[in-house]
């Protein structure tokens, strides 16, 4: 079964940092684009970041310069390093695998709460 | 990048058809056939329903169909069923090599 599993969420103070991880299984990971999408409580989905198969990163304007994304194809994992966190970064963060510009396989999400 | 515009809600009786619009700009929907649609029941992860404007992944019923005209994409659910009640989101690739989601539409089956 093709699967994505997020981890690393938690409670962090404003200005703090957190590293999210996304573990993929059940498919040949190398080459796939992997996305991070977030959903604030009671709100809609927001695209956050993408890493291409060659490792090139892309970000939404609101996190560029604060978040970085990386991948480890040997371990079938993608990491989202989040710094200078703000209240508005509070959300469930999903990772998802891209296929033909559709986010085809999603994880169940990990919750990030930014609060003092 | 502003969110794509969707109606907040649509509703229909079982068996009817409903259509959800998704309006963007020439920098996203209007310039690329890279629009996808997602279904999200409460408390669950999103599920891909349509990709590349009108293609259905394996396992998605053919009651779900997608189309595009100019800067607006649409998702139509034909033969509405109770299990279709959920939030629906559109997504488009953009000229900035990023993606943008729609504002979301709640589908209610009366």
PDB file of C-alpha atoms in Angstrom:
ATOM      1  CA  UNK A   1       0.000   0.000   0.000  1.00  0.00           C
ATOM      2  CA  UNK A   2       1.277   3.455  -0.937  1.00  0.00           C
ATOM      3  CA  UNK A   3       1.518   5.524   2.211  1.00  0.00           C
ATOM      4  CA  UNK A   4       2.760   8.850   3.565  1.00  0.00           C
ATOM      5  CA  UNK A   5       3.192   9.364   7.324  1.00  0.00           C
ATOM      6  CA  UNK A   6       3.935  12.728   8.913  1.00  0.00           C
ATOM      7  CA  UNK A   7       5.608  13.259  12.272  1.00  0.00           C
ATOM      8  CA  UNK A   8       7.288  15.977  14.306  1.00  0.00           C
ATOM      9  CA  UNK A   9       4.368  18.230  15.147  1.00  0.00           C
ATOM     10  CA  UNK A  10       3.891  19.740  18.562  1.00  0.00           C
ATOM     11  CA  UNK A  11       3.614  22.876  20.664  1.00  0.00           C
ATOM     12  CA  UNK A  12       6.217  25.588  20.062  1.00  0.00           C
ATOM     13  CA  UNK A  13       6.550  29.183  21.203  1.00  0.00           C
ATOM     14  CA  UNK A  14       6.430  32.070  18.732  1.00  0.00           C
ATOM     15  CA  UNK A  15       9.837  32.544  17.198  1.00  0.00           C
ATOM     16  CA  UNK A  16      10.734  28.918  17.753  1.00  0.00           C
ATOM     17  CA  UNK A  17      11.607  26.124  15.353  1.00  0.00           C
ATOM     18  CA  UNK A  18      10.215  22.716  14.501  1.00  0.00           C
ATOM     19  CA  UNK A  19      11.166  19.992  12.034  1.00  0.00           C
ATOM     20  CA  UNK A  20       8.447  17.985  10.362  1.00  0.00           C
ATOM     21  CA  UNK A  21       9.166  14.676   8.669  1.00  0.00           C
ATOM     22  CA  UNK A  22       7.273  12.752   6.028  1.00  0.00           C
ATOM     23  CA  UNK A  23       8.005   9.045   5.549  1.00  0.00           C
ATOM     24  CA  UNK A  24       6.917   7.373   2.323  1.00  0.00           C
ATOM     25  CA  UNK A  25       6.397   3.677   1.742  1.00  0.00           C
ATOM     26  CA  UNK A  26       4.896   1.293  -0.789  1.00  0.00           C
ATOM     27  CA  UNK A  27       6.280   2.979  -3.899  1.00  0.00           C
ATOM     28  CA  UNK A  28       9.533   3.961  -5.560  1.00  0.00           C
ATOM     29  CA  UNK A  29      10.114   7.331  -3.876  1.00  0.00           C
ATOM     30  CA  UNK A  30      12.929   8.763  -5.966  1.00  0.00           C
ATOM     31  CA  UNK A  31      11.835  11.294  -8.586  1.00  0.00           C
ATOM     32  CA  UNK A  32       8.413  12.113  -7.196  1.00  0.00           C
ATOM     33  CA  UNK A  33       7.539  15.686  -6.285  1.00  0.00           C
ATOM     34  CA  UNK A  34       6.475  15.897  -2.622  1.00  0.00           C
ATOM     35  CA  UNK A  35       4.319  18.698  -1.221  1.00  0.00           C
ATOM     36  CA  UNK A  36       3.465  20.122   2.175  1.00  0.00           C
ATOM     37  CA  UNK A  37      -0.036  21.524   2.621  1.00  0.00           C
ATOM     38  CA  UNK A  38      -1.461  23.018   5.804  1.00  0.00           C
ATOM     39  CA  UNK A  39      -4.905  23.623   7.246  1.00  0.00           C
ATOM     40  CA  UNK A  40      -5.499  26.020  10.116  1.00  0.00           C
ATOM     41  CA  UNK A  41      -8.310  25.089  12.519  1.00  0.00           C
ATOM     42  CA  UNK A  42     -11.655  25.485  10.766  1.00  0.00           C
ATOM     43  CA  UNK A  43     -10.043  26.910   7.652  1.00  0.00           C
ATOM     44  CA  UNK A  44      -9.232  25.782   4.127  1.00  0.00           C
ATOM     45  CA  UNK A  45      -6.201  24.075   2.672  1.00  0.00           C
ATOM     46  CA  UNK A  46      -3.106  26.136   1.857  1.00  0.00           C
ATOM     47  CA  UNK A  47      -0.195  24.983  -0.276  1.00  0.00           C
ATOM     48  CA  UNK A  48       3.073  25.534   1.620  1.00  0.00           C
ATOM     49  CA  UNK A  49       6.003  23.963  -0.192  1.00  0.00           C
ATOM     50  CA  UNK A  50       7.160  21.450  -2.769  1.00  0.00           C
ATOM     51  CA  UNK A  51      10.426  19.631  -3.383  1.00  0.00           C
ATOM     52  CA  UNK A  52      11.086  18.296  -6.850  1.00  0.00           C
ATOM     53  CA  UNK A  53      12.746  15.011  -7.652  1.00  0.00           C
ATOM     54  CA  UNK A  54      16.049  16.809  -8.179  1.00  0.00           C
ATOM     55  CA  UNK A  55      15.767  18.490  -4.762  1.00  0.00           C
ATOM     56  CA  UNK A  56      14.806  21.954  -5.982  1.00  0.00           C
ATOM     57  CA  UNK A  57      12.550  23.678  -3.427  1.00  0.00           C
ATOM     58  CA  UNK A  58       9.513  25.914  -3.842  1.00  0.00           C
ATOM     59  CA  UNK A  59       7.575  27.873  -1.207  1.00  0.00           C
ATOM     60  CA  UNK A  60       4.508  30.020  -0.728  1.00  0.00           C
ATOM     61  CA  UNK A  61       5.450  33.649  -0.119  1.00  0.00           C
ATOM     62  CA  UNK A  62       4.338  33.624   3.528  1.00  0.00           C
ATOM     63  CA  UNK A  63       6.951  31.027   4.554  1.00  0.00           C
ATOM     64  CA  UNK A  64       9.790  31.740   2.130  1.00  0.00           C
ATOM     65  CA  UNK A  65      12.933  32.569   4.090  1.00  0.00           C
ATOM     66  CA  UNK A  66      11.584  30.898   7.248  1.00  0.00           C
ATOM     67  CA  UNK A  67      11.010  27.329   6.061  1.00  0.00           C
ATOM     68  CA  UNK A  68      13.358  24.974   4.239  1.00  0.00           C
ATOM     69  CA  UNK A  69      12.591  21.627   2.639  1.00  0.00           C
ATOM     70  CA  UNK A  70      14.874  18.672   1.985  1.00  0.00           C
ATOM     71  CA  UNK A  71      14.640  15.056   0.927  1.00  0.00           C
ATOM     72  CA  UNK A  72      16.565  11.864   1.646  1.00  0.00           C
ATOM     73  CA  UNK A  73      15.836   9.420  -1.146  1.00  0.00           C
ATOM     74  CA  UNK A  74      17.834   6.671   0.582  1.00  0.00           C
ATOM     75  CA  UNK A  75      15.389   6.801   3.505  1.00  0.00           C
ATOM     76  CA  UNK A  76      12.276   7.744   1.493  1.00  0.00           C
ATOM     77  CA  UNK A  77      11.803  10.858   3.589  1.00  0.00           C
ATOM     78  CA  UNK A  78      11.128  14.575   3.201  1.00  0.00           C
ATOM     79  CA  UNK A  79      11.727  17.117   5.956  1.00  0.00           C
ATOM     80  CA  UNK A  80      10.213  20.563   6.462  1.00  0.00           C
ATOM     81  CA  UNK A  81      12.351  22.717   8.743  1.00  0.00           C
ATOM     82  CA  UNK A  82      10.274  25.563  10.134  1.00  0.00           C
ATOM     83  CA  UNK A  83      11.880  28.564  11.851  1.00  0.00           C
ATOM     84  CA  UNK A  84      10.732  31.933  13.188  1.00  0.00           C
ATOM     85  CA  UNK A  85       7.318  30.391  13.738  1.00  0.00           C
ATOM     86  CA  UNK A  86       4.291  32.657  14.089  1.00  0.00           C
ATOM     87  CA  UNK A  87       0.817  32.197  15.524  1.00  0.00           C
ATOM     88  CA  UNK A  88      -0.534  31.993  11.976  1.00  0.00           C
ATOM     89  CA  UNK A  89       1.601  28.907  11.266  1.00  0.00           C
ATOM     90  CA  UNK A  90      -0.655  26.929  13.613  1.00  0.00           C
ATOM     91  CA  UNK A  91      -2.221  24.194  11.487  1.00  0.00           C
ATOM     92  CA  UNK A  92      -2.387  20.543  10.581  1.00  0.00           C
ATOM     93  CA  UNK A  93       0.442  19.900   8.143  1.00  0.00           C
ATOM     94  CA  UNK A  94      -0.014  17.254   5.464  1.00  0.00           C
ATOM     95  CA  UNK A  95       2.562  15.842   3.101  1.00  0.00           C
ATOM     96  CA  UNK A  96       1.424  14.515  -0.261  1.00  0.00           C
ATOM     97  CA  UNK A  97       2.895  12.861  -3.326  1.00  0.00           C
ATOM     98  CA  UNK A  98       2.410  14.531  -6.692  1.00  0.00           C
ATOM     99  CA  UNK A  99       1.471  12.743  -9.890  1.00  0.00           C
ATOM    100  CA  UNK A 100       0.634  14.700 -13.032  1.00  0.00           C
ATOM    101  CA  UNK A 101       0.077  17.865 -10.970  1.00  0.00           C
ATOM    102  CA  UNK A 102      -2.408  16.133  -8.709  1.00  0.00           C
ATOM    103  CA  UNK A 103      -1.665  15.387  -5.048  1.00  0.00           C
ATOM    104  CA  UNK A 104      -2.386  11.706  -5.223  1.00  0.00           C
ATOM    105  CA  UNK A 105      -1.270  10.172  -1.908  1.00  0.00           C
ATOM    106  CA  UNK A 106      -1.762  12.057   1.364  1.00  0.00           C
ATOM    107  CA  UNK A 107      -0.696  11.442   4.921  1.00  0.00           C
ATOM    108  CA  UNK A 108      -3.029  11.869   7.885  1.00  0.00           C
ATOM    109  CA  UNK A 109      -1.323  15.059   9.022  1.00  0.00           C
ATOM    110  CA  UNK A 110       0.660  16.287  12.006  1.00  0.00           C
ATOM    111  CA  UNK A 111      -0.476  19.180  14.194  1.00  0.00           C
ATOM    112  CA  UNK A 112       1.676  22.247  14.810  1.00  0.00           C
ATOM    113  CA  UNK A 113       0.588  24.701  17.493  1.00  0.00           C
ATOM    114  CA  UNK A 114       2.439  27.990  17.869  1.00  0.00           C
ATOM    115  CA  UNK A 115       1.542  29.583  21.180  1.00  0.00           C
ATOM    116  CA  UNK A 116       3.133  31.133  24.221  1.00  0.00           C
TER     117      UNK A 116
ATOM    118  CA  UNK B   1      -0.556  34.490  -4.688  1.00  0.00           C
ATOM    119  CA  UNK B   2      -4.251  34.872  -3.858  1.00  0.00           C
ATOM    120  CA  UNK B   3      -6.449  31.862  -3.285  1.00  0.00           C
ATOM    121  CA  UNK B   4      -8.653  30.711  -6.131  1.00  0.00           C
ATOM    122  CA  UNK B   5     -12.290  31.706  -5.636  1.00  0.00           C
ATOM    123  CA  UNK B   6     -14.945  29.073  -4.944  1.00  0.00           C
ATOM    124  CA  UNK B   7     -18.533  29.477  -3.722  1.00  0.00           C
ATOM    125  CA  UNK B   8     -18.732  28.837   0.031  1.00  0.00           C
ATOM    126  CA  UNK B   9     -21.493  26.283  -0.355  1.00  0.00           C
ATOM    127  CA  UNK B  10     -23.655  24.394  -2.834  1.00  0.00           C
ATOM    128  CA  UNK B  11     -26.463  21.960  -2.153  1.00  0.00           C
ATOM    129  CA  UNK B  12     -28.657  19.489  -3.968  1.00  0.00           C
ATOM    130  CA  UNK B  13     -31.051  16.636  -3.436  1.00  0.00           C
ATOM    131  CA  UNK B  14     -30.014  13.022  -3.970  1.00  0.00           C
ATOM    132  CA  UNK B  15     -29.849  12.233  -7.669  1.00  0.00           C
ATOM    133  CA  UNK B  16     -29.410  15.850  -8.728  1.00  0.00           C
ATOM    134  CA  UNK B  17     -26.295  17.421 -10.203  1.00  0.00           C
ATOM    135  CA  UNK B  18     -24.244  20.182  -8.621  1.00  0.00           C
ATOM    136  CA  UNK B  19     -21.394  22.194 -10.107  1.00  0.00           C
ATOM    137  CA  UNK B  20     -18.630  23.928  -8.167  1.00  0.00           C
ATOM    138  CA  UNK B  21     -16.744  26.750  -9.853  1.00  0.00           C
ATOM    139  CA  UNK B  22     -13.123  27.713  -9.231  1.00  0.00           C
ATOM    140  CA  UNK B  23     -11.994  31.062 -10.582  1.00  0.00           C
ATOM    141  CA  UNK B  24      -8.388  32.083 -10.955  1.00  0.00           C
ATOM    142  CA  UNK B  25      -6.343  34.219 -13.311  1.00  0.00           C
ATOM    143  CA  UNK B  26      -4.276  33.971 -16.455  1.00  0.00           C
ATOM    144  CA  UNK B  27      -1.295  33.203 -14.197  1.00  0.00           C
ATOM    145  CA  UNK B  28      -2.782  29.936 -13.019  1.00  0.00           C
ATOM    146  CA  UNK B  29      -5.978  28.276 -14.285  1.00  0.00           C
ATOM    147  CA  UNK B  30      -6.082  30.278 -17.496  1.00  0.00           C
ATOM    148  CA  UNK B  31      -2.603  29.298 -18.594  1.00  0.00           C
ATOM    149  CA  UNK B  32      -2.272  25.671 -17.515  1.00  0.00           C
ATOM    150  CA  UNK B  33      -4.296  22.474 -17.736  1.00  0.00           C
ATOM    151  CA  UNK B  34      -2.967  21.607 -14.301  1.00  0.00           C
ATOM    152  CA  UNK B  35      -6.100  21.895 -12.202  1.00  0.00           C
ATOM    153  CA  UNK B  36      -7.030  19.259  -9.645  1.00  0.00           C
ATOM    154  CA  UNK B  37      -9.940  18.751  -7.249  1.00  0.00           C
ATOM    155  CA  UNK B  38     -10.051  17.256  -3.738  1.00  0.00           C
ATOM    156  CA  UNK B  39     -12.782  15.920  -1.494  1.00  0.00           C
ATOM    157  CA  UNK B  40     -12.371  16.327   2.262  1.00  0.00           C
ATOM    158  CA  UNK B  41     -14.991  14.898   4.630  1.00  0.00           C
ATOM    159  CA  UNK B  42     -14.780  16.382   8.156  1.00  0.00           C
ATOM    160  CA  UNK B  43     -11.755  15.300  10.148  1.00  0.00           C
ATOM    161  CA  UNK B  44     -10.077  13.435   7.307  1.00  0.00           C
ATOM    162  CA  UNK B  45      -7.245  14.017   4.865  1.00  0.00           C
ATOM    163  CA  UNK B  46      -8.105  15.281   1.384  1.00  0.00           C
ATOM    164  CA  UNK B  47      -8.659  12.809  -1.464  1.00  0.00           C
ATOM    165  CA  UNK B  48      -7.756  13.469  -5.091  1.00  0.00           C
ATOM    166  CA  UNK B  49     -10.879  13.355  -7.283  1.00  0.00           C
ATOM    167  CA  UNK B  50      -9.755  14.997 -10.550  1.00  0.00           C
ATOM    168  CA  UNK B  51      -6.334  15.885 -12.009  1.00  0.00           C
ATOM    169  CA  UNK B  52      -5.223  17.678 -15.166  1.00  0.00           C
ATOM    170  CA  UNK B  53      -8.637  19.394 -15.376  1.00  0.00           C
ATOM    171  CA  UNK B  54     -10.722  16.343 -16.243  1.00  0.00           C
ATOM    172  CA  UNK B  55      -8.887  13.091 -15.547  1.00  0.00           C
ATOM    173  CA  UNK B  56     -10.127  10.748 -12.818  1.00  0.00           C
ATOM    174  CA  UNK B  57      -7.809   8.600 -10.707  1.00  0.00           C
ATOM    175  CA  UNK B  58      -8.595   4.926 -10.471  1.00  0.00           C
ATOM    176  CA  UNK B  59     -11.458   4.295  -8.064  1.00  0.00           C
ATOM    177  CA  UNK B  60     -13.154   7.677  -8.369  1.00  0.00           C
ATOM    178  CA  UNK B  61     -16.736   7.278  -9.609  1.00  0.00           C
ATOM    179  CA  UNK B  62     -17.515   8.662 -13.067  1.00  0.00           C
ATOM    180  CA  UNK B  63     -20.211  10.806 -11.410  1.00  0.00           C
ATOM    181  CA  UNK B  64     -17.359  13.232 -10.809  1.00  0.00           C
ATOM    182  CA  UNK B  65     -16.232  15.236 -13.820  1.00  0.00           C
ATOM    183  CA  UNK B  66     -14.073  18.298 -14.392  1.00  0.00           C
ATOM    184  CA  UNK B  67     -13.822  20.980 -17.031  1.00  0.00           C
ATOM    185  CA  UNK B  68     -12.246  24.370 -17.681  1.00  0.00           C
ATOM    186  CA  UNK B  69     -13.103  27.499 -19.612  1.00  0.00           C
ATOM    187  CA  UNK B  70     -10.776  30.469 -19.578  1.00  0.00           C
ATOM    188  CA  UNK B  71      -9.781  31.306 -16.015  1.00  0.00           C
ATOM    189  CA  UNK B  72     -12.509  29.151 -14.439  1.00  0.00           C
ATOM    190  CA  UNK B  73     -12.469  25.438 -13.705  1.00  0.00           C
ATOM    191  CA  UNK B  74     -15.507  23.446 -12.651  1.00  0.00           C
ATOM    192  CA  UNK B  75     -16.283  20.209 -10.832  1.00  0.00           C
ATOM    193  CA  UNK B  76     -19.626  18.573 -11.499  1.00  0.00           C
ATOM    194  CA  UNK B  77     -21.094  15.850  -9.322  1.00  0.00           C
ATOM    195  CA  UNK B  78     -23.878  14.020 -11.138  1.00  0.00           C
ATOM    196  CA  UNK B  79     -26.357  11.749  -9.399  1.00  0.00           C
ATOM    197  CA  UNK B  80     -25.574  13.279  -6.009  1.00  0.00           C
ATOM    198  CA  UNK B  81     -25.338  10.785  -3.142  1.00  0.00           C
ATOM    199  CA  UNK B  82     -25.318  11.247   0.622  1.00  0.00           C
ATOM    200  CA  UNK B  83     -21.691  10.098   0.767  1.00  0.00           C
ATOM    201  CA  UNK B  84     -20.691  13.054  -1.442  1.00  0.00           C
ATOM    202  CA  UNK B  85     -21.317  15.488   1.411  1.00  0.00           C
ATOM    203  CA  UNK B  86     -17.915  17.031   2.140  1.00  0.00           C
ATOM    204  CA  UNK B  87     -15.705  20.058   1.510  1.00  0.00           C
ATOM    205  CA  UNK B  88     -14.231  20.334  -1.977  1.00  0.00           C
ATOM    206  CA  UNK B  89     -11.104  22.237  -2.953  1.00  0.00           C
ATOM    207  CA  UNK B  90      -9.587  23.090  -6.323  1.00  0.00           C
ATOM    208  CA  UNK B  91      -5.855  23.524  -6.909  1.00  0.00           C
ATOM    209  CA  UNK B  92      -3.914  25.015  -9.783  1.00  0.00           C
ATOM    210  CA  UNK B  93      -0.284  25.113 -10.779  1.00  0.00           C
ATOM    211  CA  UNK B  94       0.905  28.707 -11.235  1.00  0.00           C
ATOM    212  CA  UNK B  95       3.338  30.669 -13.380  1.00  0.00           C
ATOM    213  CA  UNK B  96       5.537  31.098 -10.278  1.00  0.00           C
ATOM    214  CA  UNK B  97       6.100  27.317 -10.282  1.00  0.00           C
ATOM    215  CA  UNK B  98       4.003  27.041  -7.127  1.00  0.00           C
ATOM    216  CA  UNK B  99       0.507  25.745  -6.444  1.00  0.00           C
ATOM    217  CA  UNK B 100      -2.539  27.590  -5.131  1.00  0.00           C
ATOM    218  CA  UNK B 101      -5.656  26.178  -3.487  1.00  0.00           C
ATOM    219  CA  UNK B 102      -9.203  27.398  -3.800  1.00  0.00           C
ATOM    220  CA  UNK B 103     -11.168  28.783  -0.871  1.00  0.00           C
ATOM    221  CA  UNK B 104     -13.204  25.601  -0.553  1.00  0.00           C
ATOM    222  CA  UNK B 105     -16.858  24.692  -1.072  1.00  0.00           C
ATOM    223  CA  UNK B 106     -19.103  22.796   1.311  1.00  0.00           C
ATOM    224  CA  UNK B 107     -21.406  20.402  -0.539  1.00  0.00           C
ATOM    225  CA  UNK B 108     -24.614  19.589   1.320  1.00  0.00           C
ATOM    226  CA  UNK B 109     -26.938  16.778   0.288  1.00  0.00           C
ATOM    227  CA  UNK B 110     -30.460  17.810   1.224  1.00  0.00           C
TER     228      UNK B 110
END
